[in-house]
């Protein structure tokens, strides 16, 4: 029995959820999102108190494993269209800069060339100062993957702490050579 799958999902007032065959459609102040859900595995109900519940059609070990995951995906979709998701990246290093030109992010990371990253349509990127990048969107998975791709262009090195990291990320520092 899934402990997470049993939890009901509270839907905010400004968000609407439409149940269709095989998918859920979420509308909110931040945008619209669709989520595919198998009708053979789950049944969805919305009560008068604006609470969405996800129930198993047939109790089965295989279905029970994906119940909690599916409930988390539905919760993330509700949160995304109502509040949105945001990640903040910081760049540390001499000459490290970011510029935004339309839907392309131009990064100067100490290489002989500039790194150019094409931003997906669903993602909004803002460059505050020249060393702080804010990534926001309604899809939690897409926001996280964009942040991970940008961080992978110049990972933080442990000796001087140069590179791109998330705000609040702890970097284990090493001591270096001794004379």
PDB file of C-alpha atoms in Angstrom:
ATOM      1  CA  UNK A   1       0.000   0.000   0.000  1.00  0.00           C
ATOM      2  CA  UNK A   2       1.482   3.331  -1.042  1.00  0.00           C
ATOM      3  CA  UNK A   3       1.609   5.939   1.708  1.00  0.00           C
ATOM      4  CA  UNK A   4       2.139   8.825  -0.695  1.00  0.00           C
ATOM      5  CA  UNK A   5      -0.476   7.679  -3.206  1.00  0.00           C
ATOM      6  CA  UNK A   6      -3.232   7.864  -0.573  1.00  0.00           C
ATOM      7  CA  UNK A   7      -2.675  11.562   0.120  1.00  0.00           C
ATOM      8  CA  UNK A   8      -5.263  13.846  -1.493  1.00  0.00           C
ATOM      9  CA  UNK A   9      -4.115  16.793  -3.622  1.00  0.00           C
ATOM     10  CA  UNK A  10      -5.527  20.218  -2.729  1.00  0.00           C
ATOM     11  CA  UNK A  11      -6.274  22.278  -5.844  1.00  0.00           C
ATOM     12  CA  UNK A  12      -5.920  26.079  -5.420  1.00  0.00           C
ATOM     13  CA  UNK A  13      -8.885  28.340  -6.221  1.00  0.00           C
ATOM     14  CA  UNK A  14      -7.362  29.883  -9.346  1.00  0.00           C
ATOM     15  CA  UNK A  15      -6.433  26.459 -10.800  1.00  0.00           C
ATOM     16  CA  UNK A  16      -8.811  24.193 -12.726  1.00  0.00           C
ATOM     17  CA  UNK A  17      -8.354  20.493 -13.423  1.00  0.00           C
ATOM     18  CA  UNK A  18     -10.190  18.794 -16.270  1.00  0.00           C
ATOM     19  CA  UNK A  19     -10.381  14.995 -16.352  1.00  0.00           C
ATOM     20  CA  UNK A  20     -10.352  13.533 -19.860  1.00  0.00           C
ATOM     21  CA  UNK A  21      -9.850   9.984 -21.056  1.00  0.00           C
ATOM     22  CA  UNK A  22      -6.220   9.098 -20.480  1.00  0.00           C
ATOM     23  CA  UNK A  23      -5.068  12.549 -19.366  1.00  0.00           C
ATOM     24  CA  UNK A  24      -5.500  15.420 -16.947  1.00  0.00           C
ATOM     25  CA  UNK A  25      -5.504  19.044 -18.162  1.00  0.00           C
ATOM     26  CA  UNK A  26      -4.389  21.713 -15.668  1.00  0.00           C
ATOM     27  CA  UNK A  27      -5.104  25.432 -16.172  1.00  0.00           C
ATOM     28  CA  UNK A  28      -3.773  28.098 -13.866  1.00  0.00           C
ATOM     29  CA  UNK A  29      -2.410  31.632 -13.703  1.00  0.00           C
ATOM     30  CA  UNK A  30       1.053  30.494 -14.893  1.00  0.00           C
ATOM     31  CA  UNK A  31      -0.168  28.474 -17.879  1.00  0.00           C
ATOM     32  CA  UNK A  32      -1.597  25.179 -19.120  1.00  0.00           C
ATOM     33  CA  UNK A  33      -0.160  21.688 -18.727  1.00  0.00           C
ATOM     34  CA  UNK A  34      -1.298  18.180 -19.695  1.00  0.00           C
ATOM     35  CA  UNK A  35      -0.402  14.945 -17.918  1.00  0.00           C
ATOM     36  CA  UNK A  36      -1.056  11.485 -19.354  1.00  0.00           C
ATOM     37  CA  UNK A  37      -2.465   8.968 -16.859  1.00  0.00           C
ATOM     38  CA  UNK A  38      -3.394   5.385 -17.635  1.00  0.00           C
ATOM     39  CA  UNK A  39      -7.137   4.705 -17.197  1.00  0.00           C
ATOM     40  CA  UNK A  40      -6.373   1.014 -16.700  1.00  0.00           C
ATOM     41  CA  UNK A  41      -4.299   1.742 -13.592  1.00  0.00           C
ATOM     42  CA  UNK A  42      -5.855   4.793 -11.899  1.00  0.00           C
ATOM     43  CA  UNK A  43      -9.181   6.520 -11.430  1.00  0.00           C
ATOM     44  CA  UNK A  44      -9.271  10.226 -10.559  1.00  0.00           C
ATOM     45  CA  UNK A  45     -12.001  12.072  -8.671  1.00  0.00           C
ATOM     46  CA  UNK A  46     -12.458  15.740  -7.761  1.00  0.00           C
ATOM     47  CA  UNK A  47     -14.602  16.451  -4.695  1.00  0.00           C
ATOM     48  CA  UNK A  48     -16.689  19.561  -3.988  1.00  0.00           C
ATOM     49  CA  UNK A  49     -13.941  20.875  -1.689  1.00  0.00           C
ATOM     50  CA  UNK A  50     -11.586  21.030  -4.720  1.00  0.00           C
ATOM     51  CA  UNK A  51      -9.569  17.986  -3.633  1.00  0.00           C
ATOM     52  CA  UNK A  52      -8.219  15.558  -6.235  1.00  0.00           C
ATOM     53  CA  UNK A  53      -7.778  11.907  -5.264  1.00  0.00           C
ATOM     54  CA  UNK A  54      -5.951   9.240  -7.220  1.00  0.00           C
ATOM     55  CA  UNK A  55      -7.167   5.657  -6.637  1.00  0.00           C
ATOM     56  CA  UNK A  56      -5.981   2.323  -7.968  1.00  0.00           C
ATOM     57  CA  UNK A  57      -8.427   0.497 -10.246  1.00  0.00           C
ATOM     58  CA  UNK A  58      -6.992  -2.890  -9.314  1.00  0.00           C
ATOM     59  CA  UNK A  59      -4.711  -3.629  -6.342  1.00  0.00           C
ATOM     60  CA  UNK A  60      -1.540  -5.046  -7.820  1.00  0.00           C
ATOM     61  CA  UNK A  61       2.152  -4.867  -6.868  1.00  0.00           C
ATOM     62  CA  UNK A  62       3.097  -3.381 -10.235  1.00  0.00           C
ATOM     63  CA  UNK A  63       0.379  -0.701 -10.076  1.00  0.00           C
ATOM     64  CA  UNK A  64       1.148   0.040  -6.417  1.00  0.00           C
ATOM     65  CA  UNK A  65       4.778   0.883  -7.295  1.00  0.00           C
ATOM     66  CA  UNK A  66       3.786   3.640  -9.716  1.00  0.00           C
ATOM     67  CA  UNK A  67       0.943   5.027  -7.567  1.00  0.00           C
ATOM     68  CA  UNK A  68       3.116   7.330  -5.445  1.00  0.00           C
ATOM     69  CA  UNK A  69       5.147   8.473  -8.440  1.00  0.00           C
ATOM     70  CA  UNK A  70       2.026   9.324 -10.428  1.00  0.00           C
ATOM     71  CA  UNK A  71       0.569  11.218  -7.455  1.00  0.00           C
ATOM     72  CA  UNK A  72       3.807  13.248  -7.179  1.00  0.00           C
ATOM     73  CA  UNK A  73       3.672  14.074 -10.898  1.00  0.00           C
ATOM     74  CA  UNK A  74       0.076  15.300 -10.517  1.00  0.00           C
ATOM     75  CA  UNK A  75       1.057  17.396  -7.459  1.00  0.00           C
ATOM     76  CA  UNK A  76       3.981  18.922  -9.398  1.00  0.00           C
ATOM     77  CA  UNK A  77       1.669  19.778 -12.308  1.00  0.00           C
ATOM     78  CA  UNK A  78      -0.799  21.506  -9.939  1.00  0.00           C
ATOM     79  CA  UNK A  79       2.041  23.434  -8.268  1.00  0.00           C
ATOM     80  CA  UNK A  80       3.542  24.348 -11.645  1.00  0.00           C
ATOM     81  CA  UNK A  81       0.433  25.950 -13.125  1.00  0.00           C
ATOM     82  CA  UNK A  82      -0.432  27.745  -9.877  1.00  0.00           C
ATOM     83  CA  UNK A  83       2.962  28.893  -8.499  1.00  0.00           C
ATOM     84  CA  UNK A  84       5.607  27.777 -10.987  1.00  0.00           C
ATOM     85  CA  UNK A  85       9.116  26.493 -10.293  1.00  0.00           C
ATOM     86  CA  UNK A  86      12.362  28.434 -10.119  1.00  0.00           C
ATOM     87  CA  UNK A  87      16.070  27.672  -9.812  1.00  0.00           C
ATOM     88  CA  UNK A  88      18.854  30.190  -9.307  1.00  0.00           C
ATOM     89  CA  UNK A  89      22.381  29.574 -10.602  1.00  0.00           C
ATOM     90  CA  UNK A  90      25.496  31.472  -9.480  1.00  0.00           C
ATOM     91  CA  UNK A  91      28.719  31.825 -11.445  1.00  0.00           C
ATOM     92  CA  UNK A  92      32.024  32.215  -9.595  1.00  0.00           C
ATOM     93  CA  UNK A  93      35.272  33.013 -11.369  1.00  0.00           C
ATOM     94  CA  UNK A  94      37.235  35.837 -12.929  1.00  0.00           C
ATOM     95  CA  UNK A  95      35.615  36.891 -16.211  1.00  0.00           C
ATOM     96  CA  UNK A  96      32.606  34.559 -15.883  1.00  0.00           C
ATOM     97  CA  UNK A  97      29.597  36.321 -17.395  1.00  0.00           C
ATOM     98  CA  UNK A  98      26.169  35.537 -18.782  1.00  0.00           C
ATOM     99  CA  UNK A  99      24.211  37.512 -21.394  1.00  0.00           C
ATOM    100  CA  UNK A 100      20.723  36.832 -22.694  1.00  0.00           C
ATOM    101  CA  UNK A 101      19.977  37.605 -26.340  1.00  0.00           C
ATOM    102  CA  UNK A 102      16.410  36.655 -27.214  1.00  0.00           C
ATOM    103  CA  UNK A 103      16.109  32.911 -26.555  1.00  0.00           C
ATOM    104  CA  UNK A 104      19.862  32.216 -26.461  1.00  0.00           C
ATOM    105  CA  UNK A 105      22.005  32.350 -23.351  1.00  0.00           C
ATOM    106  CA  UNK A 106      25.601  33.403 -24.061  1.00  0.00           C
ATOM    107  CA  UNK A 107      28.044  32.257 -21.359  1.00  0.00           C
ATOM    108  CA  UNK A 108      31.670  33.366 -21.009  1.00  0.00           C
ATOM    109  CA  UNK A 109      33.281  30.716 -18.814  1.00  0.00           C
ATOM    110  CA  UNK A 110      37.015  31.224 -19.235  1.00  0.00           C
ATOM    111  CA  UNK A 111      37.312  29.205 -22.432  1.00  0.00           C
ATOM    112  CA  UNK A 112      38.702  30.588 -25.696  1.00  0.00           C
ATOM    113  CA  UNK A 113      35.133  30.588 -27.046  1.00  0.00           C
ATOM    114  CA  UNK A 114      31.696  31.558 -25.731  1.00  0.00           C
ATOM    115  CA  UNK A 115      29.237  28.823 -24.805  1.00  0.00           C
ATOM    116  CA  UNK A 116      25.816  29.329 -26.380  1.00  0.00           C
ATOM    117  CA  UNK A 117      22.764  27.616 -24.875  1.00  0.00           C
ATOM    118  CA  UNK A 118      19.412  27.594 -26.703  1.00  0.00           C
ATOM    119  CA  UNK A 119      16.601  28.073 -24.177  1.00  0.00           C
ATOM    120  CA  UNK A 120      13.461  25.892 -24.657  1.00  0.00           C
ATOM    121  CA  UNK A 121      10.160  27.662 -25.385  1.00  0.00           C
ATOM    122  CA  UNK A 122       8.510  26.714 -22.050  1.00  0.00           C
ATOM    123  CA  UNK A 123      11.379  28.120 -19.939  1.00  0.00           C
ATOM    124  CA  UNK A 124      11.993  31.745 -18.929  1.00  0.00           C
ATOM    125  CA  UNK A 125      15.554  32.783 -18.121  1.00  0.00           C
ATOM    126  CA  UNK A 126      16.525  36.074 -16.522  1.00  0.00           C
ATOM    127  CA  UNK A 127      20.099  37.239 -16.002  1.00  0.00           C
ATOM    128  CA  UNK A 128      20.400  39.320 -12.851  1.00  0.00           C
ATOM    129  CA  UNK A 129      23.730  41.081 -12.635  1.00  0.00           C
ATOM    130  CA  UNK A 130      26.078  39.170 -14.907  1.00  0.00           C
ATOM    131  CA  UNK A 131      26.742  36.229 -12.628  1.00  0.00           C
ATOM    132  CA  UNK A 132      23.250  35.215 -11.458  1.00  0.00           C
ATOM    133  CA  UNK A 133      20.883  33.257 -13.724  1.00  0.00           C
ATOM    134  CA  UNK A 134      17.219  32.642 -12.771  1.00  0.00           C
ATOM    135  CA  UNK A 135      15.445  29.771 -14.524  1.00  0.00           C
ATOM    136  CA  UNK A 136      11.648  29.527 -14.181  1.00  0.00           C
ATOM    137  CA  UNK A 137       8.817  27.546 -15.735  1.00  0.00           C
ATOM    138  CA  UNK A 138       5.744  25.419 -15.036  1.00  0.00           C
ATOM    139  CA  UNK A 139       7.356  21.997 -15.632  1.00  0.00           C
ATOM    140  CA  UNK A 140       9.539  20.938 -12.677  1.00  0.00           C
ATOM    141  CA  UNK A 141      11.420  18.300 -14.656  1.00  0.00           C
ATOM    142  CA  UNK A 142      12.227  20.694 -17.509  1.00  0.00           C
ATOM    143  CA  UNK A 143      13.395  23.471 -15.150  1.00  0.00           C
ATOM    144  CA  UNK A 144      15.696  20.997 -13.379  1.00  0.00           C
ATOM    145  CA  UNK A 145      17.118  19.580 -16.598  1.00  0.00           C
ATOM    146  CA  UNK A 146      17.850  23.050 -18.029  1.00  0.00           C
ATOM    147  CA  UNK A 147      19.622  23.994 -14.786  1.00  0.00           C
ATOM    148  CA  UNK A 148      21.626  20.747 -14.882  1.00  0.00           C
ATOM    149  CA  UNK A 149      22.683  21.311 -18.522  1.00  0.00           C
ATOM    150  CA  UNK A 150      23.852  24.853 -17.786  1.00  0.00           C
ATOM    151  CA  UNK A 151      25.729  23.672 -14.668  1.00  0.00           C
ATOM    152  CA  UNK A 152      27.435  20.919 -16.673  1.00  0.00           C
ATOM    153  CA  UNK A 153      29.041  23.497 -18.999  1.00  0.00           C
ATOM    154  CA  UNK A 154      31.439  24.462 -16.180  1.00  0.00           C
ATOM    155  CA  UNK A 155      31.115  22.345 -13.015  1.00  0.00           C
ATOM    156  CA  UNK A 156      32.442  23.777  -9.751  1.00  0.00           C
ATOM    157  CA  UNK A 157      36.037  22.755  -9.109  1.00  0.00           C
ATOM    158  CA  UNK A 158      36.985  21.938  -5.503  1.00  0.00           C
ATOM    159  CA  UNK A 159      40.189  24.029  -5.107  1.00  0.00           C
ATOM    160  CA  UNK A 160      39.107  27.606  -5.801  1.00  0.00           C
ATOM    161  CA  UNK A 161      35.335  27.107  -6.134  1.00  0.00           C
ATOM    162  CA  UNK A 162      35.164  28.407  -9.711  1.00  0.00           C
ATOM    163  CA  UNK A 163      32.268  27.318 -11.893  1.00  0.00           C
ATOM    164  CA  UNK A 164      28.467  27.327 -12.040  1.00  0.00           C
ATOM    165  CA  UNK A 165      26.519  26.149  -9.008  1.00  0.00           C
ATOM    166  CA  UNK A 166      22.998  26.365  -7.646  1.00  0.00           C
ATOM    167  CA  UNK A 167      22.241  28.955  -5.023  1.00  0.00           C
ATOM    168  CA  UNK A 168      22.821  27.389  -1.622  1.00  0.00           C
ATOM    169  CA  UNK A 169      24.749  24.397  -3.011  1.00  0.00           C
ATOM    170  CA  UNK A 170      27.609  23.339  -0.755  1.00  0.00           C
ATOM    171  CA  UNK A 171      30.950  22.792  -2.468  1.00  0.00           C
ATOM    172  CA  UNK A 172      33.444  20.582  -0.648  1.00  0.00           C
ATOM    173  CA  UNK A 173      36.719  22.498  -0.824  1.00  0.00           C
ATOM    174  CA  UNK A 174      40.142  20.835  -0.948  1.00  0.00           C
ATOM    175  CA  UNK A 175      43.313  22.243   0.549  1.00  0.00           C
ATOM    176  CA  UNK A 176      45.691  22.216  -2.393  1.00  0.00           C
ATOM    177  CA  UNK A 177      49.494  21.819  -2.568  1.00  0.00           C
ATOM    178  CA  UNK A 178      51.782  22.682   0.291  1.00  0.00           C
ATOM    179  CA  UNK A 179      55.333  23.927  -0.141  1.00  0.00           C
TER     180      UNK A 179
END
